[in-house]
PDB file of C-alpha atoms and ligand atoms in Angstrom:
ATOM      1  CA  MET A  70     204.584  37.258  34.353  1.00 44.00           C
ATOM      2  CA  ARG A  71     204.058  39.816  32.024  1.00 47.00           C
ATOM      3  CA  ARG A  72     203.696  42.200  34.272  1.00 47.00           C
ATOM      4  CA  LEU A  73     207.072  43.490  35.602  1.00 45.00           C
ATOM      5  CA  ARG A  74     207.356  46.706  37.125  1.00 47.00           C
ATOM      6  CA  ARG A  75     207.449  49.463  35.472  1.00 45.00           C
ATOM      7  CA  PRO A  76     209.508  52.624  35.590  1.00 46.00           C
ATOM      8  CA  LEU A  77     208.160  55.343  36.818  1.00 43.00           C
ATOM      9  CA  LEU A  78     208.631  57.059  33.312  1.00 41.00           C
ATOM     10  CA  SER A  79     206.119  54.475  32.061  1.00 40.00           C
ATOM     11  CA  ALA A  80     203.744  55.211  33.967  1.00 41.00           C
ATOM     12  CA  VAL A  81     203.867  58.943  33.280  1.00 41.00           C
ATOM     13  CA  ALA A  82     203.759  57.928  29.505  1.00 40.00           C
ATOM     14  CA  LEU A  83     200.948  56.565  30.228  1.00 40.00           C
ATOM     15  CA  VAL A  84     199.765  58.748  31.687  1.00 40.00           C
ATOM     16  CA  SER A  85     200.297  61.542  28.829  1.00 39.00           C
ATOM     17  CA  VAL A  86     198.628  59.415  26.115  1.00 39.00           C
ATOM     18  CA  LEU A  87     195.206  59.043  28.451  1.00 39.00           C
ATOM     19  CA  LEU A  88     195.210  62.774  28.529  1.00 41.00           C
ATOM     20  CA  THR A  89     196.311  63.613  24.962  1.00 41.00           C
ATOM     21  CA  ALA A  90     193.089  61.308  23.938  1.00 40.00           C
ATOM     22  CA  GLY A  91     190.611  63.237  25.927  1.00 41.00           C
ATOM     23  CA  ALA A  92     187.962  60.267  25.912  1.00 42.00           C
ATOM     24  CA  CYS A  93     189.241  57.237  28.113  1.00 43.00           C
ATOM     25  CA  GLY A  94     186.462  54.559  28.178  1.00 44.00           C
ATOM     26  CA  ASP A  95     187.303  53.445  31.614  1.00 48.00           C
ATOM     27  CA  ASP A  96     187.594  56.524  33.872  1.00 48.00           C
ATOM     28  CA  ASP A  97     184.309  58.486  34.003  1.00 47.00           C
ATOM     29  CA  SER A  98     185.564  61.276  36.492  1.00 48.00           C
ATOM     30  CA  ALA A  99     185.958  63.750  34.268  1.00 48.00           C
ATOM     31  CA  ASP A 100     183.061  65.139  34.300  1.00 49.00           C
ATOM     32  CA  GLU A 101     183.603  66.104  37.833  1.00 50.00           C
ATOM     33  CA  ALA A 102     187.529  66.543  37.965  1.00 47.00           C
ATOM     34  CA  SER A 103     186.519  70.650  36.712  1.00 56.00           C
ATOM     35  CA  ASP A 104     186.861  72.154  40.016  1.00 70.00           C
ATOM     36  CA  VAL A 105     190.040  70.080  41.271  1.00 74.00           C
ATOM     37  CA  SER A 106     193.547  70.069  40.161  1.00 84.00           C
ATOM     38  CA  LEU A 107     194.678  66.945  38.206  1.00 89.00           C
ATOM     39  CA  VAL A 108     197.938  65.495  39.987  1.00 91.00           C
ATOM     40  CA  GLU A 109     199.718  64.751  35.982  1.00 89.00           C
ATOM     41  CA  GLY A 110     202.084  62.615  35.442  1.00 86.00           C
ATOM     42  CA  VAL A 111     201.628  60.228  39.078  1.00 90.00           C
ATOM     43  CA  GLU A 112     199.592  57.028  38.756  1.00 94.00           C
ATOM     44  CA  VAL A 113     199.652  54.575  42.541  1.00 97.00           C
ATOM     45  CA  GLU A 114     198.924  51.222  41.058  1.00 97.00           C
ATOM     46  CA  VAL A 115     197.469  48.235  43.304  1.00 97.00           C
ATOM     47  CA  SER A 116     198.019  44.597  42.073  1.00 97.00           C
ATOM     48  CA  ALA A 117     195.310  42.506  42.069  1.00 97.00           C
ATOM     49  CA  ILE A 118     196.596  39.292  42.991  1.00 97.00           C
ATOM     50  CA  ASP A 119     194.686  35.625  43.550  1.00 97.00           C
ATOM     51  CA  ASN A 120     193.353  36.442  45.944  1.00 97.00           C
ATOM     52  CA  THR A 121     194.187  39.787  47.076  1.00 98.00           C
ATOM     53  CA  PHE A 122     194.748  43.573  46.415  1.00 98.00           C
ATOM     54  CA  ARG A 123     198.054  44.963  46.584  1.00 98.00           C
ATOM     55  CA  PRO A 124     198.414  46.754  49.115  1.00 98.00           C
ATOM     56  CA  GLU A 125     195.038  46.769  50.276  1.00 98.00           C
ATOM     57  CA  GLU A 126     194.801  50.174  51.032  1.00 98.00           C
ATOM     58  CA  ILE A 127     196.466  52.902  49.036  1.00 98.00           C
ATOM     59  CA  GLU A 128     196.282  56.594  50.087  1.00 98.00           C
ATOM     60  CA  ILE A 129     196.087  59.146  47.379  1.00 98.00           C
ATOM     61  CA  ALA A 130     195.979  63.555  46.538  1.00 97.00           C
ATOM     62  CA  ALA A 131     192.710  63.908  44.971  1.00 97.00           C
ATOM     63  CA  GLY A 132     193.053  63.932  41.656  1.00 96.00           C
ATOM     64  CA  THR A 133     195.519  61.224  41.258  1.00 97.00           C
ATOM     65  CA  GLU A 134     194.712  58.252  39.161  1.00 97.00           C
ATOM     66  CA  VAL A 135     194.463  54.540  40.678  1.00 98.00           C
ATOM     67  CA  ARG A 136     195.728  52.081  38.049  1.00 98.00           C
ATOM     68  CA  TRP A 137     194.319  48.283  39.007  1.00 98.00           C
ATOM     69  CA  SER A 138     196.110  45.784  37.724  1.00 98.00           C
ATOM     70  CA  ASN A 139     195.188  42.226  37.712  1.00 98.00           C
ATOM     71  CA  ASP A 140     198.524  40.606  37.395  1.00 98.00           C
ATOM     72  CA  GLY A 141     197.436  37.120  39.010  1.00 97.00           C
ATOM     73  CA  ARG A 142     195.825  33.895  37.052  1.00 97.00           C
ATOM     74  CA  ASN A 143     191.743  34.498  37.654  1.00 97.00           C
ATOM     75  CA  VAL A 144     189.614  37.103  36.662  1.00 97.00           C
ATOM     76  CA  HIS A 145     189.033  39.409  39.599  1.00 98.00           C
ATOM     77  CA  ASN A 146     186.333  42.726  39.497  1.00 98.00           C
ATOM     78  CA  VAL A 147     186.485  46.077  41.464  1.00 98.00           C
ATOM     79  CA  LEU A 148     183.497  46.834  42.987  1.00 98.00           C
ATOM     80  CA  PRO A 149     183.418  49.943  44.927  1.00 98.00           C
ATOM     81  CA  VAL A 150     181.005  49.128  48.201  1.00 98.00           C
ATOM     82  CA  GLU A 151     179.044  51.998  47.607  1.00 97.00           C
ATOM     83  CA  GLY A 152     177.466  53.051  44.551  1.00 96.00           C
ATOM     84  CA  GLU A 153     178.789  52.000  41.514  1.00 95.00           C
ATOM     85  CA  ALA A 154     180.564  55.390  39.862  1.00 96.00           C
ATOM     86  CA  TRP A 155     183.590  53.809  39.547  1.00 98.00           C
ATOM     87  CA  GLY A 156     185.033  49.864  38.820  1.00 98.00           C
ATOM     88  CA  VAL A 157     185.633  46.905  37.043  1.00 98.00           C
ATOM     89  CA  GLU A 158     183.614  43.603  35.810  1.00 98.00           C
ATOM     90  CA  VAL A 159     185.397  41.029  35.238  1.00 97.00           C
ATOM     91  CA  ASP A 160     185.079  41.015  31.242  1.00 97.00           C
ATOM     92  CA  ASP A 161     187.119  43.760  31.515  1.00 98.00           C
ATOM     93  CA  PHE A 162     189.518  42.701  33.676  1.00 98.00           C
ATOM     94  CA  GLU A 163     190.979  39.343  33.558  1.00 97.00           C
ATOM     95  CA  PRO A 164     194.643  38.167  33.978  1.00 98.00           C
ATOM     96  CA  GLY A 165     197.363  40.616  32.173  1.00 98.00           C
ATOM     97  CA  ASP A 166     194.550  43.817  31.662  1.00 98.00           C
ATOM     98  CA  GLU A 167     194.070  46.710  33.745  1.00 98.00           C
ATOM     99  CA  TYR A 168     191.286  49.750  35.045  1.00 98.00           C
ATOM    100  CA  ARG A 169     192.306  53.704  35.899  1.00 98.00           C
ATOM    101  CA  HIS A 170     190.148  55.285  38.091  1.00 98.00           C
ATOM    102  CA  ARG A 171     190.979  58.949  39.004  1.00 97.00           C
ATOM    103  CA  PHE A 172     189.767  59.204  42.002  1.00 97.00           C
ATOM    104  CA  THR A 173     189.040  63.804  42.326  1.00 96.00           C
ATOM    105  CA  GLU A 174     186.026  63.733  45.670  1.00 96.00           C
ATOM    106  CA  PRO A 175     188.965  63.080  49.441  1.00 97.00           C
ATOM    107  CA  GLY A 176     186.774  60.759  51.020  1.00 98.00           C
ATOM    108  CA  THR A 177     187.496  56.986  52.028  1.00 98.00           C
ATOM    109  CA  TYR A 178     186.663  54.483  48.925  1.00 98.00           C
ATOM    110  CA  PRO A 179     186.166  50.371  50.465  1.00 98.00           C
ATOM    111  CA  TYR A 180     185.711  48.003  47.472  1.00 98.00           C
ATOM    112  CA  TYR A 181     186.111  44.626  47.154  1.00 98.00           C
ATOM    113  CA  CYS A 182     186.675  41.317  44.724  1.00 98.00           C
ATOM    114  CA  SER A 183     182.923  39.736  44.868  1.00 98.00           C
ATOM    115  CA  LEU A 184     184.769  36.530  43.528  1.00 98.00           C
ATOM    116  CA  HIS A 185     186.966  36.327  46.118  1.00 98.00           C
ATOM    117  CA  GLY A 186     185.941  38.491  49.125  1.00 98.00           C
ATOM    118  CA  THR A 187     182.902  39.970  51.138  1.00 98.00           C
ATOM    119  CA  THR A 188     181.810  43.874  51.037  1.00 98.00           C
ATOM    120  CA  THR A 189     184.164  43.842  54.554  1.00 97.00           C
ATOM    121  CA  ALA A 190     186.635  40.398  54.213  1.00 98.00           C
ATOM    122  CA  GLY A 191     188.379  38.295  51.951  1.00 98.00           C
ATOM    123  CA  MET A 192     189.510  40.114  48.770  1.00 98.00           C
ATOM    124  CA  ILE A 193     189.021  44.063  49.922  1.00 98.00           C
ATOM    125  CA  GLY A 194     190.748  46.989  49.662  1.00 98.00           C
ATOM    126  CA  THR A 195     190.907  50.842  50.352  1.00 98.00           C
ATOM    127  CA  VAL A 196     191.516  53.824  47.970  1.00 98.00           C
ATOM    128  CA  VAL A 197     192.077  57.059  50.445  1.00 98.00           C
ATOM    129  CA  VAL A 198     191.705  60.436  48.893  1.00 98.00           C
ATOM    130  CA  THR A 199     193.215  62.713  50.911  1.00 97.00           C
ATOM    131  CA  GLY A 200     192.419  66.906  49.703  1.00 92.00           C
TER     132      GLY A 200
HETATM  133 CU1   CU B  71     189.065  38.538  43.324  1.00 79.80          CU
END
Protein backbone atom coordinates (compact mmCIF):
# COMPACT_ATOMS: atom_id res chain seq x y z
CA MET A 1 0.00 0.00 0.00
CA ARG A 2 2.61 2.52 -0.99
CA ARG A 3 0.31 4.74 -2.91
CA LEU A 4 -2.14 6.38 -0.61
CA ARG A 5 -4.43 9.04 -1.90
CA ARG A 6 -2.36 12.14 -2.33
CA PRO A 7 -3.55 15.65 -1.66
CA LEU A 8 -3.80 17.94 -4.67
CA LEU A 9 -1.02 20.10 -3.31
CA SER A 10 1.37 17.22 -3.68
CA ALA A 11 0.40 16.73 -7.32
CA VAL A 12 0.90 20.42 -7.99
CA ALA A 13 4.31 20.26 -6.38
CA LEU A 14 5.23 17.29 -8.51
CA VAL A 15 4.26 19.11 -11.67
CA SER A 16 6.20 22.17 -10.59
CA VAL A 17 9.27 20.09 -10.00
CA LEU A 18 8.93 18.51 -13.42
CA LEU A 19 8.52 21.84 -15.13
CA THR A 20 11.43 23.34 -13.26
CA ALA A 21 13.62 20.39 -14.07
CA GLY A 22 12.94 20.99 -17.74
CA ALA A 23 14.13 17.66 -18.99
CA CYS A 24 11.92 14.76 -18.08
CA GLY A 25 12.89 11.49 -19.65
CA ASP A 26 9.40 10.12 -19.63
CA ASP A 27 7.65 13.08 -21.17
CA ASP A 28 8.45 13.30 -24.83
CA SER A 29 5.70 15.74 -25.67
CA ALA A 30 7.59 18.91 -24.78
CA ASP A 31 8.76 19.52 -28.32
CA GLU A 32 5.32 19.62 -29.80
CA ALA A 33 3.82 21.64 -26.98
CA SER A 34 5.00 25.05 -28.10
CA ASP A 35 1.72 26.18 -29.66
CA VAL A 36 -0.52 24.72 -26.98
CA SER A 37 -1.30 26.42 -23.73
CA LEU A 38 -0.22 23.94 -21.12
CA VAL A 39 -2.55 23.14 -18.29
CA GLU A 40 -0.37 23.85 -15.31
CA GLY A 41 -0.87 22.49 -11.85
CA VAL A 42 -3.21 19.78 -12.99
CA GLU A 43 -2.33 16.15 -13.23
CA VAL A 44 -4.87 13.48 -14.00
CA GLU A 45 -4.09 10.12 -12.53
CA VAL A 46 -4.81 6.66 -13.86
CA SER A 47 -4.14 3.79 -11.53
CA ALA A 48 -2.97 0.48 -12.96
CA ILE A 49 -4.06 -2.31 -10.69
CA ASP A 50 -4.19 -6.06 -11.28
CA ASN A 51 -5.45 -6.08 -13.94
CA THR A 52 -7.36 -2.96 -14.84
CA PHE A 53 -6.71 0.69 -15.56
CA ARG A 54 -8.79 2.83 -13.25
CA PRO A 55 -10.52 4.86 -14.41
CA GLU A 56 -10.66 3.13 -17.74
CA GLU A 57 -11.50 6.33 -19.59
CA ILE A 58 -10.48 9.86 -18.77
CA GLU A 59 -11.26 13.13 -20.50
CA ILE A 60 -8.76 15.95 -20.26
CA ALA A 61 -8.10 19.33 -21.82
CA ALA A 62 -5.23 19.51 -24.30
CA GLY A 63 -2.02 20.33 -22.47
CA THR A 64 -2.84 18.26 -19.41
CA GLU A 65 -0.41 15.77 -18.01
CA VAL A 66 -1.57 12.27 -17.21
CA ARG A 67 0.17 10.16 -14.62
CA TRP A 68 -0.14 6.40 -14.66
CA SER A 69 0.88 4.73 -11.45
CA ASN A 70 1.30 1.00 -11.04
CA ASP A 71 -0.61 0.35 -7.85
CA GLY A 72 -0.81 -3.39 -8.39
CA ARG A 73 1.48 -6.21 -7.45
CA ASN A 74 2.28 -7.17 -11.03
CA VAL A 75 4.29 -5.48 -13.72
CA HIS A 76 2.24 -3.80 -16.42
CA ASN A 77 2.87 -1.66 -19.45
CA VAL A 78 1.03 1.16 -21.13
CA LEU A 79 1.06 0.87 -24.91
CA PRO A 80 -0.79 3.14 -27.31
CA VAL A 81 -2.95 1.22 -29.77
CA GLU A 82 -1.56 3.43 -32.53
CA GLY A 83 2.05 4.51 -32.85
CA GLU A 84 4.84 4.62 -30.32
CA ALA A 85 4.86 8.30 -29.44
CA TRP A 86 4.15 7.62 -25.78
CA GLY A 87 3.74 4.77 -23.35
CA VAL A 88 5.90 2.83 -20.95
CA GLU A 89 7.34 -0.68 -20.99
CA VAL A 90 7.30 -3.16 -18.15
CA ASP A 91 10.87 -2.48 -17.08
CA ASP A 92 9.95 1.08 -16.21
CA PHE A 93 6.51 0.34 -14.83
CA GLU A 94 6.94 -2.10 -12.01
CA PRO A 95 4.80 -1.91 -8.88
CA GLY A 96 5.24 1.55 -7.36
CA ASP A 97 6.47 3.11 -10.61
CA GLU A 98 4.88 6.05 -12.35
CA TYR A 99 4.78 7.22 -15.93
CA ARG A 100 3.73 10.65 -17.13
CA HIS A 101 2.75 12.00 -20.50
CA ARG A 102 1.37 15.37 -21.44
CA PHE A 103 -1.22 15.24 -24.21
CA THR A 104 -1.17 18.34 -26.40
CA GLU A 105 -3.22 17.27 -29.40
CA PRO A 106 -6.99 16.84 -29.14
CA GLY A 107 -8.09 13.35 -30.04
CA THR A 108 -8.89 9.92 -28.67
CA TYR A 109 -5.97 7.85 -27.50
CA PRO A 110 -6.77 4.20 -26.74
CA TYR A 111 -4.09 2.19 -24.98
CA TYR A 112 -3.66 -1.22 -23.38
CA CYS A 113 -1.43 -3.44 -21.30
CA SER A 114 -0.09 -6.17 -23.55
CA LEU A 115 0.45 -8.53 -20.61
CA HIS A 116 -3.18 -8.50 -19.51
CA GLY A 117 -5.10 -7.35 -22.52
CA THR A 118 -5.28 -6.82 -26.23
CA THR A 119 -5.82 -3.61 -28.15
CA THR A 120 -9.56 -4.05 -27.73
CA ALA A 121 -10.22 -6.07 -24.57
CA GLY A 122 -8.94 -6.83 -21.12
CA MET A 123 -6.63 -4.28 -19.52
CA ILE A 124 -7.42 -1.32 -21.73
CA GLY A 125 -7.95 2.39 -21.33
CA THR A 126 -8.70 5.54 -23.25
CA VAL A 127 -7.56 9.12 -22.94
CA VAL A 128 -9.91 11.60 -24.59
CA VAL A 129 -8.22 14.95 -25.17
CA THR A 130 -10.50 17.88 -25.81
CA GLY A 131 -9.39 21.12 -27.48
CU1 LIG B 1 -1.15 -5.36 -17.07
